[in-house]
Short mmCIF file of C-alpha atoms in Angstrom, two decimals:
data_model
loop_
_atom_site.label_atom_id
_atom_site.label_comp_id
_atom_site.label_asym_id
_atom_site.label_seq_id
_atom_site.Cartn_x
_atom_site.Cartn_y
_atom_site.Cartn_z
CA UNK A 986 15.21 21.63 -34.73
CA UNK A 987 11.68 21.82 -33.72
CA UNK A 988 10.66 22.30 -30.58
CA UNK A 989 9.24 19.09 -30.02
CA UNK A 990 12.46 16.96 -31.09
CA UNK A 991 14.27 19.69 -28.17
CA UNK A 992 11.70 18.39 -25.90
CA UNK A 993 12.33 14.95 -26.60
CA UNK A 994 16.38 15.43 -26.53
CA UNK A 995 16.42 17.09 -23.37
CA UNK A 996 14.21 14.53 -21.71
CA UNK A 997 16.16 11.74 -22.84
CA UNK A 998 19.11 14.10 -21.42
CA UNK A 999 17.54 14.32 -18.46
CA UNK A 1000 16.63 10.67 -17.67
CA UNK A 1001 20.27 9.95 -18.46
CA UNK A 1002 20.98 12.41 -15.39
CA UNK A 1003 18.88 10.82 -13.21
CA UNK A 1004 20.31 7.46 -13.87
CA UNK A 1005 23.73 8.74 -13.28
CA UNK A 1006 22.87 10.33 -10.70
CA UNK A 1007 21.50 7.32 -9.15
CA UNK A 1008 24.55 5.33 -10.16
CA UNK A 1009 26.73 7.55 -8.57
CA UNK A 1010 25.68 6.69 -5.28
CA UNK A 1011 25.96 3.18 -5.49
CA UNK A 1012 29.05 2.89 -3.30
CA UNK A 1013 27.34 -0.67 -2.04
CA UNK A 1014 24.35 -2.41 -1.94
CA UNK A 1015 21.84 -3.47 0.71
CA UNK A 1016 23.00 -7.12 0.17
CA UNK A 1017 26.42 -6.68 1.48
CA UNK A 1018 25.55 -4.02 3.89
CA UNK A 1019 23.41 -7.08 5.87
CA UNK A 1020 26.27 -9.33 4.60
CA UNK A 1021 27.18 -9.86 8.19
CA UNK A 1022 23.72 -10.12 10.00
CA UNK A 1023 21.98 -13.81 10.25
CA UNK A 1024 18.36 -14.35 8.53
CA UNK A 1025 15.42 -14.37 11.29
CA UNK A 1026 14.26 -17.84 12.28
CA UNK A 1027 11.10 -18.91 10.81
CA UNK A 1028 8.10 -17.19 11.06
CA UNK A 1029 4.89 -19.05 12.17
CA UNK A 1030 1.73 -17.79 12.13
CA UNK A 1031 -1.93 -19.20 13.56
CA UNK A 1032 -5.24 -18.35 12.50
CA UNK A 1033 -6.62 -16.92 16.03
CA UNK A 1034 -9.79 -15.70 14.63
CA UNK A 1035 -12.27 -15.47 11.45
CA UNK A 1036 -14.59 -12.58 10.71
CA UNK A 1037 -17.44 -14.47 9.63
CA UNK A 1038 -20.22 -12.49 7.81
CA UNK A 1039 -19.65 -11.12 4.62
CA UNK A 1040 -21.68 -13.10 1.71
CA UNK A 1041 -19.52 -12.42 -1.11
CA UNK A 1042 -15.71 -11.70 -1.96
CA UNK A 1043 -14.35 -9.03 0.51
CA UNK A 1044 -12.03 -6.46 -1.66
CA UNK A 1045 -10.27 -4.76 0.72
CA UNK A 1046 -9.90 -4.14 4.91
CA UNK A 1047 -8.07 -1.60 6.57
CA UNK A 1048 -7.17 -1.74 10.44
CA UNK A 1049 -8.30 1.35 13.18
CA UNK A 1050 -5.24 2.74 14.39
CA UNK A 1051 -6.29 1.66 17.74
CA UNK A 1052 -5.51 -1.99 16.43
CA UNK A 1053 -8.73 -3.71 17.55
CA UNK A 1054 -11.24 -2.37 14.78
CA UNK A 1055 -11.23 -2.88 11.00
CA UNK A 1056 -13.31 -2.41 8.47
CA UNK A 1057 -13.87 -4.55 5.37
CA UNK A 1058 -15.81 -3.88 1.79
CA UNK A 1059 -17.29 -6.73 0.21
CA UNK A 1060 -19.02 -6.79 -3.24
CA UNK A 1061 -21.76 -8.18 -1.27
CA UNK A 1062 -22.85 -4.42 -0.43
CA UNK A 1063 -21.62 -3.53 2.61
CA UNK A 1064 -18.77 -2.27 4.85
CA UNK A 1065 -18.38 -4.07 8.19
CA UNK A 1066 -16.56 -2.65 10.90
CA UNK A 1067 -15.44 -5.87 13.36
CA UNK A 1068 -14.16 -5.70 16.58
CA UNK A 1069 -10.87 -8.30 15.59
CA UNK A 1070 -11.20 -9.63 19.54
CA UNK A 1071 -14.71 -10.31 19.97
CA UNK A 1072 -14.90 -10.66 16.36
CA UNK A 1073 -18.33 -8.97 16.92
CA UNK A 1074 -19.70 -6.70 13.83
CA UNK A 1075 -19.45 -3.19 15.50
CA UNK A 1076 -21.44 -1.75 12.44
CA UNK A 1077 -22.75 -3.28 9.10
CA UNK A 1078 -22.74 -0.56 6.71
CA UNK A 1079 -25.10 -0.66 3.42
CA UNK A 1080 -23.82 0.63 0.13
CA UNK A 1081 -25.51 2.62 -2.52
CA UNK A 1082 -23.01 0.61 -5.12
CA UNK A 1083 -22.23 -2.79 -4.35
CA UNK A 1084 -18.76 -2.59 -6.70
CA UNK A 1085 -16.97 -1.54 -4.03
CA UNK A 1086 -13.29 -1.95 -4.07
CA UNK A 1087 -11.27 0.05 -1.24
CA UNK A 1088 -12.17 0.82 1.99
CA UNK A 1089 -10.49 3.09 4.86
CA UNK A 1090 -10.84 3.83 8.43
CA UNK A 1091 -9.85 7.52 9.85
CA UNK A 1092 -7.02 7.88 11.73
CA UNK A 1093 -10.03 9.42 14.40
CA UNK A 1094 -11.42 6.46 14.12
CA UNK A 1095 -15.11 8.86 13.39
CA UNK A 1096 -15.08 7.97 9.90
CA UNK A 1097 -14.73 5.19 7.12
CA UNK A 1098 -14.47 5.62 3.73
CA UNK A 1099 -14.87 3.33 0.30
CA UNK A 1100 -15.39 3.64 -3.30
CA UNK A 1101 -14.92 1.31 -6.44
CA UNK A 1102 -16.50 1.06 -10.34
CA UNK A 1103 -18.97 4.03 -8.78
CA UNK A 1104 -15.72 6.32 -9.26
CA UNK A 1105 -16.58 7.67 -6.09
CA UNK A 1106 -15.45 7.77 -2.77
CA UNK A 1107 -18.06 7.81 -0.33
CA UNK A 1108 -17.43 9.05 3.72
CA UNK A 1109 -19.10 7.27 6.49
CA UNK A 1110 -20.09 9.26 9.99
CA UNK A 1111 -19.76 5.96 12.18
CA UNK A 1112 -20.23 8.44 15.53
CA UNK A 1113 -23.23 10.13 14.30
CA UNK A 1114 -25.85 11.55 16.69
CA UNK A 1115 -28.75 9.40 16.38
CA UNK A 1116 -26.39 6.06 16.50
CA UNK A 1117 -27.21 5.86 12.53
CA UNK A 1118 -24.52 5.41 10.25
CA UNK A 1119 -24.83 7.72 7.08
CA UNK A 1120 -23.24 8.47 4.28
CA UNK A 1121 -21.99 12.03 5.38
CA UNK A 1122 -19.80 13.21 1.74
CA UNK A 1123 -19.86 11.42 -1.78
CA UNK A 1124 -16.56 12.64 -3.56
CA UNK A 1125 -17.09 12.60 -7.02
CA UNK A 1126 -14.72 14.04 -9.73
CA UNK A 1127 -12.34 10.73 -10.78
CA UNK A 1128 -13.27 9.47 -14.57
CA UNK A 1129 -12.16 5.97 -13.18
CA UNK A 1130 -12.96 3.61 -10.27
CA UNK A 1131 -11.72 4.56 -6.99
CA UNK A 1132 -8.92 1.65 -6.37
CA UNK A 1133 -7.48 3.18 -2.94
CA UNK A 1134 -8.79 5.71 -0.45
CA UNK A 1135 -6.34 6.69 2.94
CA UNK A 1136 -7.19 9.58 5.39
CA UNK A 1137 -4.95 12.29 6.38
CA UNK A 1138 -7.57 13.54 9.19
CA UNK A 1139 -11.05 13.85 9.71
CA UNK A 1140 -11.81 16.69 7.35
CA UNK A 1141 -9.07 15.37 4.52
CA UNK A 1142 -8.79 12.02 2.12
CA UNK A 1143 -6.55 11.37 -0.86
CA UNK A 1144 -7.95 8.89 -3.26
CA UNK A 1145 -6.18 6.76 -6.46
CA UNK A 1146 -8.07 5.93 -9.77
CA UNK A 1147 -8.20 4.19 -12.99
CA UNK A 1148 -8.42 7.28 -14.15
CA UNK A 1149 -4.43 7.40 -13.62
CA UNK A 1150 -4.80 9.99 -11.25
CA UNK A 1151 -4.43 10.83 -7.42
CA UNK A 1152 -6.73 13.12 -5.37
CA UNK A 1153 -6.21 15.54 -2.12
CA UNK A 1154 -10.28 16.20 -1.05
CA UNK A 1155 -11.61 18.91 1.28
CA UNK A 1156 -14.35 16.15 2.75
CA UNK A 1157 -16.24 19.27 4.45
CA UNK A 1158 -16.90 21.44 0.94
CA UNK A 1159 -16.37 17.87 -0.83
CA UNK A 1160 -14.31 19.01 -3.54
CA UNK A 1161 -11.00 18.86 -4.86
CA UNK A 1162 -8.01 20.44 -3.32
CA UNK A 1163 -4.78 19.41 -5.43
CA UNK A 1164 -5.20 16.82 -7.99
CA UNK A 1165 -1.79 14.04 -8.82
CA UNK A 1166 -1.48 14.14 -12.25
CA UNK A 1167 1.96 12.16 -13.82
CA UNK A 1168 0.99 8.04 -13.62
CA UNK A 1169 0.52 6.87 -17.45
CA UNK A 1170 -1.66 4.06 -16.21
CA UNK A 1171 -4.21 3.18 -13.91
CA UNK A 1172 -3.25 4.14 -9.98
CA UNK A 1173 -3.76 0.83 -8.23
CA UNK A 1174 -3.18 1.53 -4.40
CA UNK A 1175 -1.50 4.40 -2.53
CA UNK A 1176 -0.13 4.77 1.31
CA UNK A 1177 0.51 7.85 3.36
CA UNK A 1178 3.94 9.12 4.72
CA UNK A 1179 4.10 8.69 8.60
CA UNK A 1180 4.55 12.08 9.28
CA UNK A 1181 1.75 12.91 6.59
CA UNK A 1182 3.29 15.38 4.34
CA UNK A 1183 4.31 13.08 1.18
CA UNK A 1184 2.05 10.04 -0.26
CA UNK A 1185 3.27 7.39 -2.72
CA UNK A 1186 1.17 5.58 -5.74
CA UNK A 1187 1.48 2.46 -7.47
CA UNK A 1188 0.48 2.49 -10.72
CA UNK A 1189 0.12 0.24 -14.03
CA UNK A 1190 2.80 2.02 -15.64
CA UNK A 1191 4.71 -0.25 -13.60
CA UNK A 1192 6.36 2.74 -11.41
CA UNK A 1193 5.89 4.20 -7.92
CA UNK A 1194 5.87 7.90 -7.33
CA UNK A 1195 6.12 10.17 -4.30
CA UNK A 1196 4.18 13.16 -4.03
CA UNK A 1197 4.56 16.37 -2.00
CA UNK A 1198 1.03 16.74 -0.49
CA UNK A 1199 1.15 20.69 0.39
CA UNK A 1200 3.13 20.84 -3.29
CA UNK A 1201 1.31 19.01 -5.36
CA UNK A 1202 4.29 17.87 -7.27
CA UNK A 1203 6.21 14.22 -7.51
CA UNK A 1204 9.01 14.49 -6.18
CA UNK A 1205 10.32 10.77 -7.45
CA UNK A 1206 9.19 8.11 -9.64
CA UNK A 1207 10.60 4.50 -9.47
CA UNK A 1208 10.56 1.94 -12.00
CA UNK A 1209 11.96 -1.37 -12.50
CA UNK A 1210 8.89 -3.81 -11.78
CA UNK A 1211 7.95 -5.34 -15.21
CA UNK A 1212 3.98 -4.88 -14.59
CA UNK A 1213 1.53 -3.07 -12.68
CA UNK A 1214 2.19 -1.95 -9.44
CA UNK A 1215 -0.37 -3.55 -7.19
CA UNK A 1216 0.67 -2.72 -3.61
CA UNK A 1217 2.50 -0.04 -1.63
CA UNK A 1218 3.55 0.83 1.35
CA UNK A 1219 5.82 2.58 3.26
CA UNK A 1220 8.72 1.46 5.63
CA UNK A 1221 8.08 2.36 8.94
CA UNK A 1222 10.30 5.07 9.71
CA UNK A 1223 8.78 6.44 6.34
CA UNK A 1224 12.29 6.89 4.98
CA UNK A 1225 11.89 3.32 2.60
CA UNK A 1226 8.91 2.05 0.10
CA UNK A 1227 7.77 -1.04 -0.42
CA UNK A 1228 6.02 -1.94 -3.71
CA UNK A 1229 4.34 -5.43 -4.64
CA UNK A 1230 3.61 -5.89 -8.26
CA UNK A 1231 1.74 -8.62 -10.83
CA UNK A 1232 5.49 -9.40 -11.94
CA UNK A 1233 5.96 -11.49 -9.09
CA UNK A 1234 7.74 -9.27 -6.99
CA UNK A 1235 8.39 -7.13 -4.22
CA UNK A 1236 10.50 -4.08 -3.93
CA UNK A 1237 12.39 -1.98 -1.51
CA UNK A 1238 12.80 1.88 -2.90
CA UNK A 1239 15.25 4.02 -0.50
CA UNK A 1240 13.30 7.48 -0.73
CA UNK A 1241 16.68 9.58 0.29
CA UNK A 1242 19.29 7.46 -2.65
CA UNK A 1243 16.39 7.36 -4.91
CA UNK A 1244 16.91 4.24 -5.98
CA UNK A 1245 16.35 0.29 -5.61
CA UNK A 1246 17.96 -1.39 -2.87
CA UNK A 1247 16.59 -4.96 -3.17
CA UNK A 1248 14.07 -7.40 -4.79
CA UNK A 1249 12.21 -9.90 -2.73
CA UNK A 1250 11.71 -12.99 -5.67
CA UNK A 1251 11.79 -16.72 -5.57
CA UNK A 1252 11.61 -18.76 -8.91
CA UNK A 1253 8.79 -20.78 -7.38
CA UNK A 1254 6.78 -17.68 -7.26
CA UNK A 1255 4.83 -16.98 -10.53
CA UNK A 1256 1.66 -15.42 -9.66
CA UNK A 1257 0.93 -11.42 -8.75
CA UNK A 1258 1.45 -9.50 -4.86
CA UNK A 1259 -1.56 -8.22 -4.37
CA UNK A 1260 -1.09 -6.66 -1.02
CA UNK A 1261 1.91 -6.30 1.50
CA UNK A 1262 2.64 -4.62 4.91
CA UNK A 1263 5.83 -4.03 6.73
CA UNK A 1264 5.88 -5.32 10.56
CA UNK A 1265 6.75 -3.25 13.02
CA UNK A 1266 10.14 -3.20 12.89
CA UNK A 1267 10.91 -3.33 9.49
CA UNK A 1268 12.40 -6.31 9.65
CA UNK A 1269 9.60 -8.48 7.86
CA UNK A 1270 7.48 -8.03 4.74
CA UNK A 1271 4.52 -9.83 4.60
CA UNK A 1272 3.17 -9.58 1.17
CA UNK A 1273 -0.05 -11.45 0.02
CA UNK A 1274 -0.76 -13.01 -3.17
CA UNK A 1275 -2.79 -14.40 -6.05
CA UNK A 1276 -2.20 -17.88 -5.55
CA UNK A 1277 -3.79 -16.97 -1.57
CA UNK A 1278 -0.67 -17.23 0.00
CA UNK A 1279 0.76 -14.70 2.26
CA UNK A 1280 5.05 -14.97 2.13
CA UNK A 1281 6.94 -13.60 5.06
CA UNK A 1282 10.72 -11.75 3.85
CA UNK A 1283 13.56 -10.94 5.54
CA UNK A 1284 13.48 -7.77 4.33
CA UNK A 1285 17.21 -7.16 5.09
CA UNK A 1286 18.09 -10.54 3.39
CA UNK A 1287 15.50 -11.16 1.00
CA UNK A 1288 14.61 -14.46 1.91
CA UNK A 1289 11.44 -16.39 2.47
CA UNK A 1290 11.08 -16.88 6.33
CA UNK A 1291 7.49 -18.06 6.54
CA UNK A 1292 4.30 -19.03 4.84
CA UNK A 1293 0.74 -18.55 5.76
CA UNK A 1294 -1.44 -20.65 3.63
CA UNK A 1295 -5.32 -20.40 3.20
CA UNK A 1296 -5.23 -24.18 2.03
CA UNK A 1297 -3.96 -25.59 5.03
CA UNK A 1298 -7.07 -24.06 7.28
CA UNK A 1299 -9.76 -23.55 4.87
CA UNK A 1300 -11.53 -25.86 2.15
CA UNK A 1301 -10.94 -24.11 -1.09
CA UNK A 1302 -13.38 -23.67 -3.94
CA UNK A 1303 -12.62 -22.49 -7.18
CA UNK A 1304 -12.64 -18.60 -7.70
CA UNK A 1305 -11.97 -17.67 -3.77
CA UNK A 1306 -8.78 -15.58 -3.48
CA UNK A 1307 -6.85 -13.82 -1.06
CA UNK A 1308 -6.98 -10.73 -0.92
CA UNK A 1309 -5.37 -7.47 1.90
CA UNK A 1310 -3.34 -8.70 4.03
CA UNK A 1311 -2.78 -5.62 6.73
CA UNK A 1312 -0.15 -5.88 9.87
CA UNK A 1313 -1.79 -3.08 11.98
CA UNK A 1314 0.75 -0.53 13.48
CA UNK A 1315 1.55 -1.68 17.18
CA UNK A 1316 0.48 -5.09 17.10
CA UNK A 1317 1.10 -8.34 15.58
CA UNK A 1318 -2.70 -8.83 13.70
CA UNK A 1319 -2.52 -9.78 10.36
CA UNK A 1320 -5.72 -9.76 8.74
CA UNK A 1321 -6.26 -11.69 5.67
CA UNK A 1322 -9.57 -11.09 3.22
CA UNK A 1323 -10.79 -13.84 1.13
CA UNK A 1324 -13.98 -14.64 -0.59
CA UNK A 1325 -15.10 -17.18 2.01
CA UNK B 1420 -8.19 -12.22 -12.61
CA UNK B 1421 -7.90 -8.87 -10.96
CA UNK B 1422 -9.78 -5.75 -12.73
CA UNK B 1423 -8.06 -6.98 -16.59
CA UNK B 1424 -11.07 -5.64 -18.00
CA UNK B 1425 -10.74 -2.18 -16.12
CA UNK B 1426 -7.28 -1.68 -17.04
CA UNK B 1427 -6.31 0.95 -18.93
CA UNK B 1428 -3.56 -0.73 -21.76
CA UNK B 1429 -0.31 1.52 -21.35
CA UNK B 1430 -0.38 3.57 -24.34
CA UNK B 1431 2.49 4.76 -25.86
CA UNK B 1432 2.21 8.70 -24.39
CA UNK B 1433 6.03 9.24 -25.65
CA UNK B 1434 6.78 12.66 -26.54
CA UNK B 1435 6.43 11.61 -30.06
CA UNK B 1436 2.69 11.15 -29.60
CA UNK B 1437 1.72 13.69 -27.27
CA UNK B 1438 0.98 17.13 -27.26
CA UNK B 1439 3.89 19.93 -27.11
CA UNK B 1440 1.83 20.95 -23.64
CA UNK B 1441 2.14 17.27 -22.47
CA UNK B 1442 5.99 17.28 -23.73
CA UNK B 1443 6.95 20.78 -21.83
CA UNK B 1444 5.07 19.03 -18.14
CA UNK B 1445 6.82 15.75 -18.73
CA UNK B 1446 10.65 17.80 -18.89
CA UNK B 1447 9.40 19.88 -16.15
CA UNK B 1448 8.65 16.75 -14.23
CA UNK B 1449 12.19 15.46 -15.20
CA UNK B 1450 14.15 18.24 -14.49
CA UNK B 1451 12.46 18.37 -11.18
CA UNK B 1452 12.94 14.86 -10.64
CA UNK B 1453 16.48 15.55 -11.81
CA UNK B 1454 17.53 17.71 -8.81
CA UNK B 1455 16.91 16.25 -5.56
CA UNK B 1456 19.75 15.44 -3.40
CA UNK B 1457 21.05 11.74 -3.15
CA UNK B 1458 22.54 9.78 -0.22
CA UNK B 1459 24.58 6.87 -0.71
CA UNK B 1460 23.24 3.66 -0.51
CA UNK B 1461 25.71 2.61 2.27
CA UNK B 1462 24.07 5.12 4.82
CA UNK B 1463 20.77 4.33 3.87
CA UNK B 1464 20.82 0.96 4.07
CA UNK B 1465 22.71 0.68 7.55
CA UNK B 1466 20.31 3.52 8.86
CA UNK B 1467 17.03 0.84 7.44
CA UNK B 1468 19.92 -1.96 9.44
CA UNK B 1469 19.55 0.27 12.50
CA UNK B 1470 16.26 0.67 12.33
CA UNK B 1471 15.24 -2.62 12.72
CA UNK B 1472 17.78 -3.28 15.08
CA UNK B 1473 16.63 -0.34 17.76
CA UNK B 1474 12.37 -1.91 17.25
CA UNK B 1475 13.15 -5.71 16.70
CA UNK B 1476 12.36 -5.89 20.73
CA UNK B 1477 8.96 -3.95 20.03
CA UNK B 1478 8.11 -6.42 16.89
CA UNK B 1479 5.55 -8.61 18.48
CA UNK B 1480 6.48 -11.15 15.24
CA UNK B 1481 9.80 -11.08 16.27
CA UNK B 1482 9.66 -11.58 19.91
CA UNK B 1483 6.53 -13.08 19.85
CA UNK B 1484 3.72 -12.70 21.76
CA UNK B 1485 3.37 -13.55 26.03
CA UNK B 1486 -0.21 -15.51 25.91
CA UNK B 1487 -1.04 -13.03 28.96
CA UNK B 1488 -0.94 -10.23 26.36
CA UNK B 1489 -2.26 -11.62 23.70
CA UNK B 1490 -5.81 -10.66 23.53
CA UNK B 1491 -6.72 -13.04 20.64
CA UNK B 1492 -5.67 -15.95 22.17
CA UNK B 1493 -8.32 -17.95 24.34
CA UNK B 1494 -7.20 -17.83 27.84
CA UNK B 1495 -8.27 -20.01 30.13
CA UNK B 1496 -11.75 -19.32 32.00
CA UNK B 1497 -10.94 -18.39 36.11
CA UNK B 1498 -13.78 -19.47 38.08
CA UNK B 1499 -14.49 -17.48 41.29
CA UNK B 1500 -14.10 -19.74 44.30
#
């Protein structure tokens, strides 16, 4: 036997394991574990306020962890960082490439970050000297465009690519410190562990896989959704992922049984998740989506508990779409991104 | 629409396509992969249960929000007497 047909034997071998292993766990399911606990009432939401500014369709936003400022990329050219109470623009930002398609605000709140079809991920100094908002770093090493950029800290970044990789970055020497290498298709969005030492990717191999930052390695993939992986994020004890995908559905990984616990579907819903965050407790999923709705879930029970819809507050034209939807940590704010 | 264009298609990178190099990394990944300890799915789901029981008082989408705490909602102006 050569040693390729080995190869092949033992990994078929070994992704019987893993599915046995995973079986073997399976003493109940997350369904009857909440058997006994009621649905939450419905969830209502209200439009309390607009950011009005950007000329053309914003791709992504990404809240300050001090839950008042946000910044949002718009193919119009710039990154805006808005003040979500005063709705006041704190800074308009121009950019080099207009394609942008991520964006990211530092845990610091010093810095901002964004990249797209430039394959780059540039780093903003927003409390510069002179008051002037520069472009202090332009990463550069992905063969793809930069679909996701999250901080660690001040001096470190991880990025995801069409160029089915992951990236750790030293933003001081601006190079590479550990690259993710294992997706098969293009990394689509990533989200960092709470306590910062593992990240997860969603990809358009349809999977989701954990890394070990310090490592370097996966540690676990999941698959199941039937397309791309569009969203991710993690549950907020970081023990649980969340995954959103163009097959209609949501998913909730358990990191520690490695496995699925549940599947947040409705037949009525046909059309991609584009984005989703957890709330605060866990409890709820909002998850937005390409037919501009944003669905609220149980996330226990898997039902629908609520429905923001842009239709209902804003005239529609053809083309606009919703895109991020982001619960900040420690606060109710949902922000929603749309072309308008 | 969303990036179709950009996409890479999935190709086919089985082990009967790829390299012997590419083949030896993707049983590495597996057996790695392979060996991490499980819980059961009981415990983890009543410990996510728990979870959201201990913060469901600290989930302002829960419990809602008191409009004097709210700092997006429009209060009322006070006028000084």
């Amino acid at each position: 036997m050569g040693e390729m047909e080995q190869l092949r034997k033992e990994a078929e071998s070994l992704k019987d394991q893993i599915t046995a292993a995973r079986k073997a766990v399976q003493d109940s399911t997350l369904q009857e574990a909440a058997a006994g606990i009621t649905v939450v009432g419905r969830i209502q939401m209200k439009t309390r306020k607009t950011l009005r500014g950007h000329l053309a369709k914003i791709y992504a936003m990404h809240w300050s962890t001090d839950s008042k400022l946000c910044v949002s990329a718009s193919q119009d050219g710039k990154l805006i960082v808005w003040d979500s109470v005063t709705t006041n623009k704190v800074n308009a930002i121009p950019l080099k490439s207009s394609w942008v398609m991520t964006c990211a605000y530092a845990p610091s709140g010093n810095l901002v970050a964004c990249g797209g079809l430039d394959n780059m991920c540039s780093i903003y100094n927003l409390k510069g000297k002179d008051g002037n908002v520069k472009v202090m770093r332009e990463l550069a090493a992905h063969t793809g465009y930069l679909s996701c950029c999250r901080f660690i800290s001040d001096t470190e970044i991880i990025t995801s690519s069409g160029d089915c990789t992951c990236i750790l970055w030293d933003i001081e020497t601006g190079t590479q410190k550990t690259v993710f290498a294992g997706h098969q298709g293009d990394c689509m969005s990533l989200a960092v562990a709470p306590d910062f030492k593992f990240f997860i990717s969603g990809a358009c191999d349809f999977t989701a896989k954990l890394w070990d930052i310090r490592e370097g390695t996966c540690r676990q993939t999941f698959g199941g959704h039937e397309s791309d992986v569009n969203a991710i994020g993690f549950f907020p004890n970081g023990n649980a992922v969340i995954t959103g995908s163009d097959d209609a559905t949501c998913k909730l990984f358990d990191l520690r049984a490695d496995q699925e616990l549940i599947t947040y579907q409705d037949s009525s819903i046909m059309c991609g998740v584009t984005s989703l965050a957890p709330s605060m407790s866990g409890r709820l999923l909002l998850a937005g989506y390409d037919d501009f709705n944003v669905n609220i879930w149980d996330m226990l029970k898997a039902e629908r508990v609520g429905k923001y819809m842009w239709k209902l507050y804003i005239p529609l034209e053809n083309g606009r779409k919703v895109d991020p939807a982001e619960d900040s940590e420690g606060s109710s704010r949902v922000a929603v991104g749309t072309e308008h | 629409f969303k990036h179709s264009c950009l996409k890479v298609e999935m190709s086919s990178k089985t082990l009967s396509s790829g390299s012997i190099a590419q083949a030896r990394r993707t049983v590495q990944q597996l057996r790695r992969e392979a060996r991490i300890e499980r819980i059961k799915v009981s415990k983890a789901s009543s410990d996510l249960m728990r979870y959201c029981g201990e913060h469901a008082k600290n989930d302002p989408l829960l419990m809602g929000i008191p409009t004097s705490e709210n700092p997006f909602k429009d209060k009322k102006p006070c006028t000084v007497l």
